[in-house]
Amino acid sequence: MNPSTSASRSPLLAGVTVLELGTMVTAPLAGRMLADLGARVIKVENPAQGDPFRRHATGHDSPQFCAYNHGKESVALNLRETAGRAALLRILESADVLIDNFRPGVLARLGLDDATLCAVNPRLVRCSITGFGRDGPYAQRPAYDSVALALSGVAALTVDPANPFFSGPTIADNVTGMYACYGVLGALYRRSQTGEGARIEINMLDASVAFIPDCIAIAGHLPGRITPHTRVAISQAYAVRCADEQLLALHLSSSQDNWLKLLEVLDRQEWQQDPRFASPASRASHFYVLNEMLGEAFRARPLSHWLSVLEAADLPHAPIRNVAEIADDPQLQHLGTLEDITSTSGTSYTAVRTPVLVDGVRPPIGSAPPTLGQHTEAVLAEFSAQAPGGE
């Protein structure tokens, strides 16, 4: 495919209009992913404060808000007032998708229940994101990332029981948003075949469990509880410190060839005779011992040496970079993964472009994150003109 030809094609979701009643992460990420594929995404916000992520830690459009909201328009509507609801329903008459991440029952209390939405637009794809589902014993509980991680078992794979505290990136929120986007895309495809709208439901607990299918499967076949190291022991994944204090990652997997090449690189061929390391299964059983032995071996030389010899041996490896350092990685620079953006309000941040290439071309990142209510007047005027009897 000629890149210049593919670049001139219409975006995958050209002509699709999405209304996002979303705050924080889950619904905003789903909306942003649809925007990345070319959908028009109108973010409907409370005029008093907007999405709470706007002022997260900074008092204005925070980097967190910007990360999840580029490529959108912002319309400020008070859905507790008749005029606000009427304006929303007017837009929904010709919209394709409605995404919300309210607790169960909130939309119904606002007069926006399924029956009302279907009457306004039978072709509408309605995507509801909740913490625990629409009913059940946890349905009305507040849900955040760490809560879903704890209940799903993910936290037990990352939290050290001897020194318990949470660490790492947002996982439950992000995977929930991704699954929501996945569900919406499937519903849009079915609608293209049948003309029927759909109700898509995603919850954070389900999505977090779905994120670890391998661990769920392993748990049924191993005695005792899975620990944070069970999966990495099976995968033979190691983090080691080099002579210059830099960290290095190795992933040997079950390949006997990788193991033998590593012994050659380390000049530890005598380990071949050690029965503890004779097979992938035995190396997994003695993971902690091997981890310590590898750590001692890699302490002998600096990171630059190991990167050179491991690459020459075609072994899976990488330096463990700080997040702030990845912008300098030559492969990421080649791919064009990151882009510096300034929001409409002046906040500068680094945005992550969609990892999906279409006909060999990465879609553009779209407009900067909008200010609260930036597009209210224009959008309401546009959809009022489209309404029956509008001028």
mmCIF file of N, CA and C in Angstrom, residues 18-103:
data_model
loop_
_atom_site.group_PDB
_atom_site.id
_atom_site.type_symbol
_atom_site.label_atom_id
_atom_site.label_comp_id
_atom_site.label_asym_id
_atom_site.label_seq_id
_atom_site.Cartn_x
_atom_site.Cartn_y
_atom_site.Cartn_z
ATOM 1 N N VAL A 18 -20.002 10.439 18.509
ATOM 2 C CA VAL A 18 -20.028 9.833 19.836
ATOM 3 C C VAL A 18 -20.295 10.907 20.872
ATOM 4 N N LEU A 19 -21.250 10.669 21.757
ATOM 5 C CA LEU A 19 -21.442 11.539 22.918
ATOM 6 C C LEU A 19 -20.859 10.835 24.134
ATOM 7 N N GLU A 20 -19.993 11.512 24.834
ATOM 8 C CA GLU A 20 -19.331 10.930 26.001
ATOM 9 C C GLU A 20 -19.779 11.660 27.257
ATOM 10 N N LEU A 21 -20.503 10.953 28.120
ATOM 11 C CA LEU A 21 -20.842 11.463 29.442
ATOM 12 C C LEU A 21 -19.841 10.831 30.406
ATOM 13 N N GLY A 22 -18.601 11.235 30.298
ATOM 14 C CA GLY A 22 -17.548 10.529 31.000
ATOM 15 C C GLY A 22 -16.688 11.423 31.860
ATOM 16 N N THR A 23 -16.219 10.869 32.971
ATOM 17 C CA THR A 23 -15.280 11.571 33.834
ATOM 18 C C THR A 23 -14.125 10.640 34.181
ATOM 19 N N MET A 24 -13.028 11.227 34.587
ATOM 20 C CA MET A 24 -11.841 10.504 35.022
ATOM 21 C C MET A 24 -11.247 9.690 33.870
ATOM 22 N N VAL A 25 -11.330 8.330 33.898
ATOM 23 C CA VAL A 25 -10.533 7.536 32.964
ATOM 24 C C VAL A 25 -11.356 6.650 32.032
ATOM 25 N N THR A 26 -12.242 5.803 32.557
ATOM 26 C CA THR A 26 -12.786 4.714 31.745
ATOM 27 C C THR A 26 -13.519 5.199 30.494
ATOM 28 N N ALA A 27 -14.564 5.994 30.660
ATOM 29 C CA ALA A 27 -15.303 6.492 29.503
ATOM 30 C C ALA A 27 -14.463 7.464 28.670
ATOM 31 N N PRO A 28 -13.708 8.380 29.300
ATOM 32 C CA PRO A 28 -12.858 9.256 28.488
ATOM 33 C C PRO A 28 -11.840 8.503 27.629
ATOM 34 N N LEU A 29 -11.276 7.407 28.138
ATOM 35 C CA LEU A 29 -10.340 6.652 27.303
ATOM 36 C C LEU A 29 -11.064 5.997 26.139
ATOM 37 N N ALA A 30 -12.225 5.408 26.395
ATOM 38 C CA ALA A 30 -12.994 4.815 25.296
ATOM 39 C C ALA A 30 -13.312 5.872 24.244
ATOM 40 N N GLY A 31 -13.739 7.053 24.692
ATOM 41 C CA GLY A 31 -14.033 8.131 23.754
ATOM 42 C C GLY A 31 -12.802 8.572 22.989
ATOM 43 N N ARG A 32 -11.682 8.670 23.684
ATOM 44 C CA ARG A 32 -10.451 9.108 23.011
ATOM 45 C C ARG A 32 -9.999 8.095 21.971
ATOM 46 N N MET A 33 -10.141 6.801 22.280
ATOM 47 C CA MET A 33 -9.754 5.778 21.313
ATOM 48 C C MET A 33 -10.629 5.831 20.060
ATOM 49 N N LEU A 34 -11.919 6.103 20.236
ATOM 50 C CA LEU A 34 -12.803 6.248 19.081
ATOM 51 C C LEU A 34 -12.445 7.497 18.287
ATOM 52 N N ALA A 35 -12.066 8.564 18.999
ATOM 53 C CA ALA A 35 -11.618 9.779 18.312
ATOM 54 C C ALA A 35 -10.341 9.513 17.523
ATOM 55 N N ASP A 36 -9.442 8.722 18.090
ATOM 56 C CA ASP A 36 -8.202 8.381 17.393
ATOM 57 C C ASP A 36 -8.474 7.705 16.055
ATOM 58 N N LEU A 37 -9.591 6.982 15.967
ATOM 59 C CA LEU A 37 -9.945 6.286 14.726
ATOM 60 C C LEU A 37 -10.825 7.136 13.811
ATOM 61 N N GLY A 38 -11.031 8.399 14.195
ATOM 62 C CA GLY A 38 -11.711 9.322 13.297
ATOM 63 C C GLY A 38 -13.124 9.699 13.667
ATOM 64 N N ALA A 39 -13.657 9.171 14.777
ATOM 65 C CA ALA A 39 -15.005 9.553 15.190
ATOM 66 C C ALA A 39 -15.020 10.986 15.704
ATOM 67 N N ARG A 40 -16.154 11.618 15.580
ATOM 68 C CA ARG A 40 -16.369 12.912 16.215
ATOM 69 C C ARG A 40 -16.855 12.637 17.634
ATOM 70 N N VAL A 41 -16.114 13.087 18.624
ATOM 71 C CA VAL A 41 -16.461 12.808 20.009
ATOM 72 C C VAL A 41 -16.802 14.120 20.711
ATOM 73 N N ILE A 42 -18.033 14.197 21.197
ATOM 74 C CA ILE A 42 -18.516 15.373 21.919
ATOM 75 C C ILE A 42 -18.595 15.012 23.390
ATOM 76 N N LYS A 43 -17.761 15.636 24.172
ATOM 77 C CA LYS A 43 -17.701 15.356 25.612
ATOM 78 C C LYS A 43 -18.686 16.296 26.308
ATOM 79 N N VAL A 44 -19.692 15.729 26.959
ATOM 80 C CA VAL A 44 -20.709 16.518 27.658
ATOM 81 C C VAL A 44 -20.307 16.608 29.124
ATOM 82 N N GLU A 45 -20.136 17.854 29.619
ATOM 83 C CA GLU A 45 -19.637 18.060 30.974
ATOM 84 C C GLU A 45 -20.574 18.949 31.783
ATOM 85 N N ASN A 46 -20.503 18.758 33.084
ATOM 86 C CA ASN A 46 -21.220 19.634 34.007
ATOM 87 C C ASN A 46 -20.632 21.046 33.908
ATOM 88 N N PRO A 47 -21.449 22.050 33.650
ATOM 89 C CA PRO A 47 -20.894 23.408 33.467
ATOM 90 C C PRO A 47 -20.244 23.971 34.719
ATOM 91 N N ALA A 48 -20.588 23.461 35.891
ATOM 92 C CA ALA A 48 -20.035 24.015 37.131
ATOM 93 C C ALA A 48 -18.576 23.652 37.328
ATOM 94 N N GLN A 49 -18.201 22.407 36.973
ATOM 95 C CA GLN A 49 -16.828 21.980 37.229
ATOM 96 C C GLN A 49 -16.223 21.130 36.127
ATOM 97 N N GLY A 50 -17.043 20.580 35.255
ATOM 98 C CA GLY A 50 -16.523 19.730 34.204
ATOM 99 C C GLY A 50 -16.005 18.410 34.756
ATOM 100 N N ASP A 51 -15.272 17.720 33.945
ATOM 101 C CA ASP A 51 -14.642 16.464 34.353
ATOM 102 C C ASP A 51 -13.692 16.761 35.517
ATOM 103 N N PRO A 52 -13.858 16.080 36.672
ATOM 104 C CA PRO A 52 -12.977 16.338 37.820
ATOM 105 C C PRO A 52 -11.493 16.170 37.509
ATOM 106 N N PHE A 53 -11.161 15.380 36.476
ATOM 107 C CA PHE A 53 -9.757 15.200 36.123
ATOM 108 C C PHE A 53 -9.126 16.481 35.581
ATOM 109 N N ARG A 54 -9.962 17.439 35.156
ATOM 110 C CA ARG A 54 -9.416 18.694 34.641
ATOM 111 C C ARG A 54 -8.513 19.374 35.670
ATOM 112 N N ARG A 55 -8.898 19.337 36.923
ATOM 113 C CA ARG A 55 -8.150 20.066 37.949
ATOM 114 C C ARG A 55 -7.384 19.120 38.870
ATOM 115 N N HIS A 56 -7.165 17.903 38.412
ATOM 116 C CA HIS A 56 -6.496 16.896 39.232
ATOM 117 C C HIS A 56 -5.067 17.347 39.539
ATOM 118 N N ALA A 57 -4.817 17.667 40.807
ATOM 119 C CA ALA A 57 -3.483 18.015 41.323
ATOM 120 C C ALA A 57 -2.959 19.358 40.835
ATOM 121 N N THR A 58 -3.559 19.943 39.800
ATOM 122 C CA THR A 58 -2.995 21.176 39.245
ATOM 123 C C THR A 58 -3.932 22.376 39.349
ATOM 124 N N GLY A 59 -5.223 22.122 39.530
ATOM 125 C CA GLY A 59 -6.175 23.226 39.599
ATOM 126 C C GLY A 59 -6.676 23.680 38.244
ATOM 127 N N HIS A 60 -6.118 23.145 37.165
ATOM 128 C CA HIS A 60 -6.596 23.466 35.814
ATOM 129 C C HIS A 60 -6.427 22.217 34.960
ATOM 130 N N ASP A 61 -6.386 22.337 33.650
ATOM 131 C CA ASP A 61 -6.335 21.149 32.799
ATOM 132 C C ASP A 61 -5.056 20.358 33.071
ATOM 133 N N SER A 62 -5.200 19.295 33.830
ATOM 134 C CA SER A 62 -4.049 18.507 34.281
ATOM 135 C C SER A 62 -3.509 17.643 33.142
ATOM 136 N N PRO A 63 -2.248 17.189 33.267
ATOM 137 C CA PRO A 63 -1.735 16.242 32.267
ATOM 138 C C PRO A 63 -2.594 14.987 32.178
ATOM 139 N N GLN A 64 -3.150 14.541 33.324
ATOM 140 C CA GLN A 64 -4.005 13.351 33.292
ATOM 141 C C GLN A 64 -5.249 13.599 32.436
ATOM 142 N N PHE A 65 -5.871 14.766 32.610
ATOM 143 C CA PHE A 65 -7.038 15.087 31.799
ATOM 144 C C PHE A 65 -6.658 15.141 30.319
ATOM 145 N N CYS A 66 -5.556 15.804 30.038
ATOM 146 C CA CYS A 66 -5.128 15.952 28.643
ATOM 147 C C CYS A 66 -4.867 14.585 27.999
ATOM 148 N N ALA A 67 -4.281 13.664 28.765
ATOM 149 C CA ALA A 67 -3.933 12.348 28.218
ATOM 150 C C ALA A 67 -5.149 11.599 27.701
ATOM 151 N N TYR A 68 -6.309 11.824 28.311
ATOM 152 C CA TYR A 68 -7.497 11.059 27.951
ATOM 153 C C TYR A 68 -8.515 11.842 27.122
ATOM 154 N N ASN A 69 -8.199 13.071 26.740
ATOM 155 C CA ASN A 69 -9.262 13.887 26.148
ATOM 156 C C ASN A 69 -8.875 14.679 24.914
ATOM 157 N N HIS A 70 -7.748 14.352 24.284
ATOM 158 C CA HIS A 70 -7.488 15.067 23.037
ATOM 159 C C HIS A 70 -8.408 14.535 21.936
ATOM 160 N N GLY A 71 -8.592 15.345 20.917
ATOM 161 C CA GLY A 71 -9.427 14.956 19.793
ATOM 162 C C GLY A 71 -10.917 15.081 20.029
ATOM 163 N N LYS A 72 -11.332 15.820 21.079
ATOM 164 C CA LYS A 72 -12.753 15.929 21.423
ATOM 165 C C LYS A 72 -13.235 17.367 21.405
ATOM 166 N N GLU A 73 -14.551 17.510 21.360
ATOM 167 C CA GLU A 73 -15.208 18.792 21.596
ATOM 168 C C GLU A 73 -15.829 18.748 22.995
ATOM 169 N N SER A 74 -15.944 19.907 23.638
ATOM 170 C CA SER A 74 -16.560 19.965 24.964
ATOM 171 C C SER A 74 -17.824 20.810 24.921
ATOM 172 N N VAL A 75 -18.913 20.214 25.416
ATOM 173 C CA VAL A 75 -20.193 20.910 25.528
ATOM 174 C C VAL A 75 -20.607 20.876 26.993
ATOM 175 N N ALA A 76 -20.914 22.027 27.556
ATOM 176 C CA ALA A 76 -21.309 22.111 28.966
ATOM 177 C C ALA A 76 -22.831 22.126 29.058
ATOM 178 N N LEU A 77 -23.401 21.101 29.696
ATOM 179 C CA LEU A 77 -24.848 20.995 29.870
ATOM 180 C C LEU A 77 -25.151 20.539 31.290
ATOM 181 N N ASN A 78 -26.155 21.133 31.896
ATOM 182 C CA ASN A 78 -26.626 20.681 33.199
ATOM 183 C C ASN A 78 -27.761 19.696 32.968
ATOM 184 N N LEU A 79 -27.470 18.414 33.108
ATOM 185 C CA LEU A 79 -28.464 17.383 32.795
ATOM 186 C C LEU A 79 -29.532 17.255 33.867
ATOM 187 N N ARG A 80 -29.376 17.984 34.970
ATOM 188 C CA ARG A 80 -30.419 17.990 35.992
ATOM 189 C C ARG A 80 -31.514 19.004 35.655
ATOM 190 N N GLU A 81 -31.265 19.817 34.660
ATOM 191 C CA GLU A 81 -32.252 20.802 34.228
ATOM 192 C C GLU A 81 -32.919 20.350 32.934
ATOM 193 N N THR A 82 -34.174 20.749 32.767
ATOM 194 C CA THR A 82 -34.941 20.343 31.591
ATOM 195 C C THR A 82 -34.259 20.780 30.303
ATOM 196 N N ALA A 83 -33.739 21.988 30.286
ATOM 197 C CA ALA A 83 -33.111 22.501 29.068
ATOM 198 C C ALA A 83 -31.871 21.698 28.701
ATOM 199 N N GLY A 84 -31.090 21.311 29.710
ATOM 200 C CA GLY A 84 -29.889 20.524 29.445
ATOM 201 C C GLY A 84 -30.207 19.155 28.883
ATOM 202 N N ARG A 85 -31.206 18.504 29.481
ATOM 203 C CA ARG A 85 -31.606 17.180 28.979
ATOM 204 C C ARG A 85 -32.168 17.290 27.574
ATOM 205 N N ALA A 86 -32.958 18.304 27.331
ATOM 206 C CA ALA A 86 -33.551 18.484 25.997
ATOM 207 C C ALA A 86 -32.470 18.689 24.950
ATOM 208 N N ALA A 87 -31.444 19.458 25.307
ATOM 209 C CA ALA A 87 -30.338 19.694 24.372
ATOM 210 C C ALA A 87 -29.589 18.399 24.086
ATOM 211 N N LEU A 88 -29.368 17.593 25.142
ATOM 212 C CA LEU A 88 -28.677 16.319 24.943
ATOM 213 C C LEU A 88 -29.484 15.402 24.033
ATOM 214 N N LEU A 89 -30.784 15.299 24.283
ATOM 215 C CA LEU A 89 -31.631 14.428 23.469
ATOM 216 C C LEU A 89 -31.679 14.892 22.020
ATOM 217 N N ARG A 90 -31.607 16.187 21.814
ATOM 218 C CA ARG A 90 -31.599 16.718 20.447
ATOM 219 C C ARG A 90 -30.340 16.251 19.716
ATOM 220 N N ILE A 91 -29.204 16.262 20.397
ATOM 221 C CA ILE A 91 -27.966 15.793 19.772
ATOM 222 C C ILE A 91 -28.038 14.282 19.538
ATOM 223 N N LEU A 92 -28.632 13.565 20.503
ATOM 224 C CA LEU A 92 -28.693 12.108 20.398
ATOM 225 C C LEU A 92 -29.565 11.630 19.248
ATOM 226 N N GLU A 93 -30.460 12.466 18.777
ATOM 227 C CA GLU A 93 -31.327 12.069 17.664
ATOM 228 C C GLU A 93 -30.511 11.639 16.448
ATOM 229 N N SER A 94 -29.353 12.263 16.247
ATOM 230 C CA SER A 94 -28.538 11.926 15.078
ATOM 231 C C SER A 94 -27.161 11.382 15.446
ATOM 232 N N ALA A 95 -26.942 11.105 16.735
ATOM 233 C CA ALA A 95 -25.665 10.544 17.156
ATOM 234 C C ALA A 95 -25.647 9.037 16.914
ATOM 235 N N ASP A 96 -24.456 8.460 17.024
ATOM 236 C CA ASP A 96 -24.295 7.021 16.812
ATOM 237 C C ASP A 96 -24.016 6.265 18.103
ATOM 238 N N VAL A 97 -23.316 6.914 19.034
ATOM 239 C CA VAL A 97 -22.871 6.231 20.247
ATOM 240 C C VAL A 97 -23.040 7.159 21.447
ATOM 241 N N LEU A 98 -23.480 6.594 22.567
ATOM 242 C CA LEU A 98 -23.504 7.299 23.844
ATOM 243 C C LEU A 98 -22.712 6.464 24.846
ATOM 244 N N ILE A 99 -21.691 7.063 25.451
ATOM 245 C CA ILE A 99 -20.883 6.372 26.454
ATOM 246 C C ILE A 99 -21.039 7.096 27.787
ATOM 247 N N ASP A 100 -21.279 6.342 28.860
ATOM 248 C CA ASP A 100 -21.292 6.956 30.185
ATOM 249 C C ASP A 100 -20.577 6.053 31.169
ATOM 250 N N ASN A 101 -20.073 6.640 32.246
ATOM 251 C CA ASN A 101 -19.510 5.817 33.330
ATOM 252 C C ASN A 101 -20.091 6.238 34.684
ATOM 253 N N PHE A 102 -21.415 6.447 34.684
ATOM 254 C CA PHE A 102 -22.126 6.732 35.921
ATOM 255 C C PHE A 102 -22.398 5.437 36.689
ATOM 256 N N ARG A 103 -22.726 5.578 37.960
ATOM 257 C CA ARG A 103 -23.179 4.410 38.717
ATOM 258 C C ARG A 103 -24.522 3.939 38.162
#
